[in-house]
PDB file of C-alpha atoms in Angstrom:
ATOM      1  CA  MET A   1      71.003  67.107  10.278  1.00 44.00           C
ATOM      2  CA  ASN A   2      69.691  68.044  13.696  1.00 46.00           C
ATOM      3  CA  PRO A   3      66.293  69.315  12.492  1.00 46.00           C
ATOM      4  CA  THR A   4      65.502  66.097  10.725  1.00 45.00           C
ATOM      5  CA  THR A   5      66.275  63.878  13.683  1.00 45.00           C
ATOM      6  CA  PRO A   6      63.324  64.998  15.868  1.00 45.00           C
ATOM      7  CA  ALA A   7      61.009  64.539  12.928  1.00 43.00           C
ATOM      8  CA  THR A   8      62.159  60.989  12.539  1.00 44.00           C
ATOM      9  CA  VAL A   9      61.780  60.362  16.219  1.00 43.00           C
ATOM     10  CA  THR A  10      58.364  61.920  16.144  1.00 46.00           C
ATOM     11  CA  ASP A  11      57.314  59.651  13.286  1.00 47.00           C
ATOM     12  CA  GLY A  12      58.619  56.638  15.165  1.00 46.00           C
ATOM     13  CA  GLU A  13      56.683  57.633  18.227  1.00 46.00           C
ATOM     14  CA  LYS A  14      53.527  58.004  16.168  1.00 46.00           C
ATOM     15  CA  THR A  15      54.042  54.631  14.545  1.00 47.00           C
ATOM     16  CA  THR A  16      54.590  53.021  17.926  1.00 48.00           C
ATOM     17  CA  ASP A  17      51.451  54.638  19.288  1.00 53.00           C
ATOM     18  CA  GLU A  18      49.391  53.431  16.321  1.00 52.00           C
ATOM     19  CA  THR A  19      50.715  49.883  16.719  1.00 52.00           C
ATOM     20  CA  THR A  20      49.840  49.926  20.413  1.00 52.00           C
ATOM     21  CA  GLU A  21      46.344  51.168  19.686  1.00 56.00           C
ATOM     22  CA  ASN A  22      45.787  48.462  17.060  1.00 56.00           C
ATOM     23  CA  THR A  23      47.000  45.782  19.477  1.00 57.00           C
ATOM     24  CA  GLU A  24      44.650  47.009  22.194  1.00 57.00           C
ATOM     25  CA  THR A  25      41.719  47.073  19.745  1.00 60.00           C
ATOM     26  CA  THR A  26      42.440  43.483  18.645  1.00 58.00           C
ATOM     27  CA  GLU A  27      42.671  42.296  22.249  1.00 58.00           C
ATOM     28  CA  SER A  28      39.368  43.935  23.168  1.00 57.00           C
ATOM     29  CA  THR A  29      37.709  42.368  20.111  1.00 56.00           C
ATOM     30  CA  ASP A  30      39.020  38.920  21.069  1.00 57.00           C
ATOM     31  CA  ARG A  31      37.712  39.373  24.602  1.00 59.00           C
ATOM     32  CA  ALA A  32      34.282  40.372  23.322  1.00 51.00           C
ATOM     33  CA  VAL A  33      34.120  37.338  21.021  1.00 48.00           C
ATOM     34  CA  ALA A  34      35.260  35.034  23.835  1.00 52.00           C
ATOM     35  CA  GLU A  35      32.693  36.420  26.255  1.00 55.00           C
ATOM     36  CA  ASN A  36      29.812  36.316  23.760  1.00 54.00           C
ATOM     37  CA  PRO A  37      28.091  32.849  24.032  1.00 49.00           C
ATOM     38  CA  GLU A  38      25.609  33.348  21.192  1.00 50.00           C
ATOM     39  CA  PRO A  39      27.451  31.378  18.439  1.00 47.00           C
ATOM     40  CA  ARG A  40      27.824  28.402  20.773  1.00 48.00           C
ATOM     41  CA  ASP A  41      24.155  28.546  21.657  1.00 48.00           C
ATOM     42  CA  GLN A  42      23.224  28.537  17.970  1.00 46.00           C
ATOM     43  CA  ASP A  43      25.505  25.585  17.277  1.00 47.00           C
ATOM     44  CA  GLU A  44      24.174  23.691  20.291  1.00 48.00           C
ATOM     45  CA  THR A  45      20.519  24.322  19.437  1.00 49.00           C
ATOM     46  CA  GLY A  46      20.967  23.145  15.813  1.00 49.00           C
ATOM     47  CA  PRO A  47      21.313  19.388  16.481  1.00 50.00           C
ATOM     48  CA  VAL A  48      18.545  19.507  19.122  1.00 49.00           C
ATOM     49  CA  ASP A  49      15.907  20.314  16.479  1.00 51.00           C
ATOM     50  CA  GLU A  50      16.862  17.348  14.226  1.00 50.00           C
ATOM     51  CA  PRO A  51      15.318  14.529  16.373  1.00 48.00           C
ATOM     52  CA  GLU A  52      11.998  16.397  16.434  1.00 51.00           C
ATOM     53  CA  ALA A  53      11.967  16.504  12.614  1.00 47.00           C
ATOM     54  CA  VAL A  54      12.709  12.762  12.489  1.00 46.00           C
ATOM     55  CA  GLU A  55       9.852  12.021  14.888  1.00 50.00           C
ATOM     56  CA  GLU A  56       7.427  14.004  12.737  1.00 47.00           C
ATOM     57  CA  THR A  57       8.595  12.071   9.654  1.00 54.00           C
ATOM     58  CA  ASP A  58       7.994   8.745  11.432  1.00 54.00           C
ATOM     59  CA  ASP A  59       4.493   9.843  12.387  1.00 58.00           C
ATOM     60  CA  ASP A  60       3.756  10.791   8.786  1.00 60.00           C
ATOM     61  CA  THR A  61       5.018   7.397   7.596  1.00 65.00           C
ATOM     62  CA  ASP A  62       2.816   5.562  10.097  1.00 61.00           C
ATOM     63  CA  THR A  63      -0.185   7.609   9.011  1.00 72.00           C
ATOM     64  CA  ASP A  64       0.457   6.836   5.335  1.00 73.00           C
ATOM     65  CA  GLU A  65       0.782   3.108   6.066  1.00 72.00           C
ATOM     66  CA  ALA A  66      -2.452   3.079   8.072  1.00 71.00           C
ATOM     67  CA  THR A  67      -4.273   4.939   5.297  1.00 78.00           C
ATOM     68  CA  SER A  68      -2.988   2.550   2.626  1.00 81.00           C
ATOM     69  CA  GLY A  69      -4.017  -0.427   4.788  1.00 78.00           C
ATOM     70  CA  ARG A  70      -7.557   0.905   5.150  1.00 84.00           C
ATOM     71  CA  LEU A  71      -7.795   1.563   1.414  1.00 88.00           C
ATOM     72  CA  ALA A  72      -6.573  -1.961   0.640  1.00 87.00           C
ATOM     73  CA  ALA A  73      -9.165  -3.470   2.994  1.00 89.00           C
ATOM     74  CA  ALA A  74     -11.959  -1.406   1.440  1.00 91.00           C
ATOM     75  CA  SER A  75     -10.895  -2.370  -2.083  1.00 93.00           C
ATOM     76  CA  ALA A  76     -10.726  -6.048  -1.143  1.00 93.00           C
ATOM     77  CA  ALA A  77     -14.229  -5.887   0.336  1.00 94.00           C
ATOM     78  CA  VAL A  78     -15.638  -4.412  -2.879  1.00 95.00           C
ATOM     79  CA  VAL A  79     -13.788  -7.029  -4.932  1.00 96.00           C
ATOM     80  CA  SER A  80     -15.257  -9.778  -2.756  1.00 96.00           C
ATOM     81  CA  ALA A  81     -18.784  -8.518  -3.340  1.00 96.00           C
ATOM     82  CA  GLY A  82     -18.175  -8.240  -7.093  1.00 96.00           C
ATOM     83  CA  LEU A  83     -16.802 -11.779  -7.289  1.00 96.00           C
ATOM     84  CA  GLY A  84     -19.820 -13.029  -5.375  1.00 96.00           C
ATOM     85  CA  VAL A  85     -22.179 -11.454  -7.901  1.00 96.00           C
ATOM     86  CA  VAL A  86     -20.197 -12.958 -10.782  1.00 95.00           C
ATOM     87  CA  GLY A  87     -20.318 -16.362  -9.096  1.00 93.00           C
ATOM     88  CA  LEU A  88     -24.114 -16.208  -9.052  1.00 92.00           C
ATOM     89  CA  THR A  89     -24.814 -14.674 -12.460  1.00 92.00           C
ATOM     90  CA  GLY A  90     -21.948 -16.216 -14.450  1.00 91.00           C
ATOM     91  CA  ALA A  91     -19.130 -14.695 -16.463  1.00 89.00           C
ATOM     92  CA  TRP A  92     -17.964 -14.676 -20.077  1.00 92.00           C
ATOM     93  CA  SER A  93     -15.237 -17.134 -19.134  1.00 93.00           C
ATOM     94  CA  GLY A  94     -17.919 -19.645 -18.136  1.00 93.00           C
ATOM     95  CA  ARG A  95     -19.657 -19.247 -21.488  1.00 93.00           C
ATOM     96  CA  VAL A  96     -16.365 -19.697 -23.326  1.00 95.00           C
ATOM     97  CA  ALA A  97     -15.658 -22.886 -21.372  1.00 94.00           C
ATOM     98  CA  ALA A  98     -19.172 -24.187 -22.096  1.00 94.00           C
ATOM     99  CA  GLU A  99     -18.880 -23.485 -25.840  1.00 94.00           C
ATOM    100  CA  ARG A 100     -15.507 -25.239 -25.904  1.00 94.00           C
ATOM    101  CA  GLU A 101     -16.947 -28.359 -24.277  1.00 94.00           C
ATOM    102  CA  THR A 102     -19.882 -28.268 -26.697  1.00 94.00           C
ATOM    103  CA  LEU A 103     -17.499 -28.159 -29.661  1.00 93.00           C
ATOM    104  CA  ILE A 104     -15.440 -31.013 -28.255  1.00 93.00           C
ATOM    105  CA  GLY A 105     -18.605 -33.057 -27.739  1.00 91.00           C
ATOM    106  CA  GLN A 106     -19.727 -32.460 -31.312  1.00 91.00           C
ATOM    107  CA  ILE A 107     -16.357 -33.599 -32.601  1.00 91.00           C
ATOM    108  CA  LYS A 108     -16.453 -36.762 -30.490  1.00 88.00           C
ATOM    109  CA  THR A 109     -19.973 -37.693 -31.570  1.00 88.00           C
ATOM    110  CA  SER A 110     -19.630 -36.655 -35.216  1.00 86.00           C
ATOM    111  CA  SER A 111     -18.690 -40.182 -36.257  1.00 82.00           C
ATOM    112  CA  GLY A 112     -21.727 -41.618 -34.511  1.00 79.00           C
ATOM    113  CA  GLY A 113     -22.809 -42.400 -30.992  1.00 77.00           C
ATOM    114  CA  SER A 114     -25.820 -43.107 -28.904  1.00 85.00           C
ATOM    115  CA  ALA A 115     -28.289 -40.412 -27.871  1.00 86.00           C
ATOM    116  CA  ALA A 116     -27.198 -40.652 -24.231  1.00 86.00           C
ATOM    117  CA  GLN A 117     -23.573 -40.159 -25.234  1.00 88.00           C
ATOM    118  CA  GLN A 118     -24.437 -37.125 -27.350  1.00 87.00           C
ATOM    119  CA  ILE A 119     -26.401 -35.586 -24.485  1.00 88.00           C
ATOM    120  CA  ASN A 120     -23.568 -36.177 -22.074  1.00 89.00           C
ATOM    121  CA  GLU A 121     -20.785 -34.966 -24.374  1.00 89.00           C
ATOM    122  CA  ILE A 122     -22.544 -31.968 -25.921  1.00 89.00           C
ATOM    123  CA  TYR A 123     -24.839 -30.738 -23.162  1.00 90.00           C
ATOM    124  CA  GLY A 124     -23.653 -32.255 -19.876  1.00 91.00           C
ATOM    125  CA  ASP A 125     -19.968 -31.330 -20.133  1.00 92.00           C
ATOM    126  CA  ALA A 126     -20.805 -27.742 -21.095  1.00 93.00           C
ATOM    127  CA  TRP A 127     -23.219 -27.481 -18.144  1.00 92.00           C
ATOM    128  CA  HIS A 128     -20.605 -28.817 -15.753  1.00 94.00           C
ATOM    129  CA  SER A 129     -17.912 -26.474 -17.087  1.00 94.00           C
ATOM    130  CA  THR A 130     -20.152 -23.471 -16.474  1.00 95.00           C
ATOM    131  CA  ALA A 131     -20.858 -24.656 -12.934  1.00 95.00           C
ATOM    132  CA  LEU A 132     -17.152 -25.157 -12.274  1.00 95.00           C
ATOM    133  CA  VAL A 133     -16.174 -21.665 -13.428  1.00 96.00           C
ATOM    134  CA  ASN A 134     -18.973 -20.022 -11.430  1.00 96.00           C
ATOM    135  CA  GLY A 135     -17.945 -22.039  -8.385  1.00 96.00           C
ATOM    136  CA  LEU A 136     -14.370 -20.769  -8.673  1.00 97.00           C
ATOM    137  CA  PHE A 137     -15.589 -17.169  -8.694  1.00 97.00           C
ATOM    138  CA  GLY A 138     -17.764 -17.854  -5.658  1.00 96.00           C
ATOM    139  CA  LEU A 139     -14.840 -19.468  -3.838  1.00 97.00           C
ATOM    140  CA  LEU A 140     -12.624 -16.463  -4.553  1.00 97.00           C
ATOM    141  CA  ALA A 141     -15.318 -14.139  -3.192  1.00 96.00           C
ATOM    142  CA  LEU A 142     -15.533 -16.257  -0.054  1.00 96.00           C
ATOM    143  CA  LEU A 143     -11.762 -16.225   0.499  1.00 96.00           C
ATOM    144  CA  VAL A 144     -11.293 -12.500  -0.133  1.00 96.00           C
ATOM    145  CA  GLY A 145     -14.188 -11.522   2.124  1.00 95.00           C
ATOM    146  CA  THR A 146     -12.902 -13.762   4.900  1.00 95.00           C
ATOM    147  CA  TYR A 147      -9.441 -12.233   4.562  1.00 93.00           C
ATOM    148  CA  VAL A 148     -10.858  -8.719   4.965  1.00 93.00           C
ATOM    149  CA  LEU A 149     -12.673  -9.659   8.180  1.00 92.00           C
ATOM    150  CA  VAL A 150      -9.828 -11.697   9.683  1.00 91.00           C
ATOM    151  CA  ARG A 151      -6.918  -9.410   8.719  1.00 86.00           C
ATOM    152  CA  PRO A 152      -7.225  -6.919  11.671  1.00 81.00           C
ATOM    153  CA  ALA A 153      -6.741  -9.775  14.140  1.00 75.00           C
ATOM    154  CA  PHE A 154      -3.195 -10.381  12.861  1.00 76.00           C
ATOM    155  CA  GLY A 155      -0.187  -8.090  12.882  1.00 63.00           C
ATOM    156  CA  ALA A 156       0.155  -4.813  14.760  1.00 62.00           C
ATOM    157  CA  PRO A 157      -3.086  -3.373  16.142  1.00 65.00           C
ATOM    158  CA  ALA A 158      -4.437  -0.448  14.168  1.00 64.00           C
ATOM    159  CA  ARG A 159      -4.994   2.949  15.747  1.00 69.00           C
ATOM    160  CA  GLN A 160      -8.487   3.175  14.276  1.00 74.00           C
ATOM    161  CA  PRO A 161     -10.953   0.289  13.980  1.00 75.00           C
ATOM    162  CA  GLN A 162     -12.021  -0.997  10.598  1.00 81.00           C
ATOM    163  CA  ALA A 163     -14.842   0.978   9.019  1.00 83.00           C
ATOM    164  CA  GLY A 164     -18.313  -0.460   9.437  1.00 86.00           C
ATOM    165  CA  TRP A 165     -19.203  -0.338   5.753  1.00 92.00           C
ATOM    166  CA  VAL A 166     -16.048  -2.299   4.891  1.00 92.00           C
ATOM    167  CA  ARG A 167     -17.100  -5.119   7.216  1.00 93.00           C
ATOM    168  CA  ALA A 168     -20.641  -5.017   5.835  1.00 94.00           C
ATOM    169  CA  VAL A 169     -19.482  -5.247   2.206  1.00 95.00           C
ATOM    170  CA  ALA A 170     -17.048  -8.048   3.089  1.00 95.00           C
ATOM    171  CA  ARG A 171     -19.827 -10.003   4.803  1.00 95.00           C
ATOM    172  CA  GLY A 172     -22.017  -9.490   1.760  1.00 96.00           C
ATOM    173  CA  GLY A 173     -19.236 -10.855  -0.440  1.00 96.00           C
ATOM    174  CA  ILE A 174     -18.897 -13.886   1.849  1.00 96.00           C
ATOM    175  CA  ALA A 175     -22.633 -14.526   1.712  1.00 96.00           C
ATOM    176  CA  LEU A 176     -22.772 -14.228  -2.077  1.00 96.00           C
ATOM    177  CA  GLY A 177     -19.674 -16.372  -2.485  1.00 96.00           C
ATOM    178  CA  THR A 178     -21.030 -19.107  -0.234  1.00 96.00           C
ATOM    179  CA  LEU A 179     -24.331 -19.119  -2.078  1.00 96.00           C
ATOM    180  CA  GLY A 180     -22.537 -19.236  -5.424  1.00 95.00           C
ATOM    181  CA  VAL A 181     -20.384 -22.176  -4.329  1.00 96.00           C
ATOM    182  CA  LEU A 182     -23.428 -24.134  -3.104  1.00 96.00           C
ATOM    183  CA  ILE A 183     -25.368 -23.532  -6.327  1.00 95.00           C
ATOM    184  CA  SER A 184     -22.349 -24.475  -8.446  1.00 95.00           C
ATOM    185  CA  ILE A 185     -21.898 -27.737  -6.530  1.00 95.00           C
ATOM    186  CA  ALA A 186     -25.565 -28.562  -7.019  1.00 94.00           C
ATOM    187  CA  MET A 187     -25.293 -27.773 -10.741  1.00 92.00           C
ATOM    188  CA  TYR A 188     -22.128 -29.794 -11.194  1.00 93.00           C
ATOM    189  CA  PHE A 189     -23.613 -32.915  -9.619  1.00 93.00           C
ATOM    190  CA  ASP A 190     -27.001 -32.409 -11.335  1.00 88.00           C
ATOM    191  CA  LEU A 191     -28.836 -31.947  -8.040  1.00 90.00           C
ATOM    192  CA  ILE A 192     -30.930 -28.957  -9.122  1.00 85.00           C
ATOM    193  CA  VAL A 193     -31.658 -29.808 -12.758  1.00 82.00           C
ATOM    194  CA  ALA A 194     -30.865 -33.291 -14.047  1.00 82.00           C
ATOM    195  CA  LEU A 195     -29.551 -34.001 -17.520  1.00 82.00           C
ATOM    196  CA  PRO A 196     -32.222 -34.912 -20.090  1.00 82.00           C
ATOM    197  CA  THR A 197     -32.580 -38.572 -20.912  1.00 82.00           C
ATOM    198  CA  ALA A 198     -32.910 -40.140 -24.317  1.00 74.00           C
ATOM    199  CA  GLY A 199     -36.371 -41.431 -25.202  1.00 66.00           C
ATOM    200  CA  GLY A 200     -36.788 -45.204 -25.151  1.00 53.00           C
TER     201      GLY A 200
END
């Protein structure tokens, strides 16, 4: 019995020593973690970078909006010039309107009518319809070109001025549209070429 007792005591002493060593190791590890400020620095620097990313996103959005605005102005200027050309040369819609008026005039005068009435119903109404359609195209060209030139004066000021060729094309569309409207008015009221008259 006596020989086994020291062994037991010895084992107990060893166990106690190991427990003490483990406790000291844990305490030293906790101290090292508490004294190390690196995790806090990483957590604190994380949210600081987020506002910078938001600012870059806002700048990209502003750039995209400015680019789309310039593209819209350029497209409108080209459309204005195209409408001005159509207002001067005529469009298929004008021919369709003229043919319709001619058909209506033929129907009205089919049962009989004077020569002046036939001229007015068959030829005059078709001529006036063509002038009206061309005048509408010229008016649209005038309005769109004016919008392109006046638009930068309203709203927030742009970072970059409007391109020179955009203003030039818009002015060309305004000129063509104005000329088309004037010619259409003269055609509609028979100021350029009068309707033919019936022989006496």
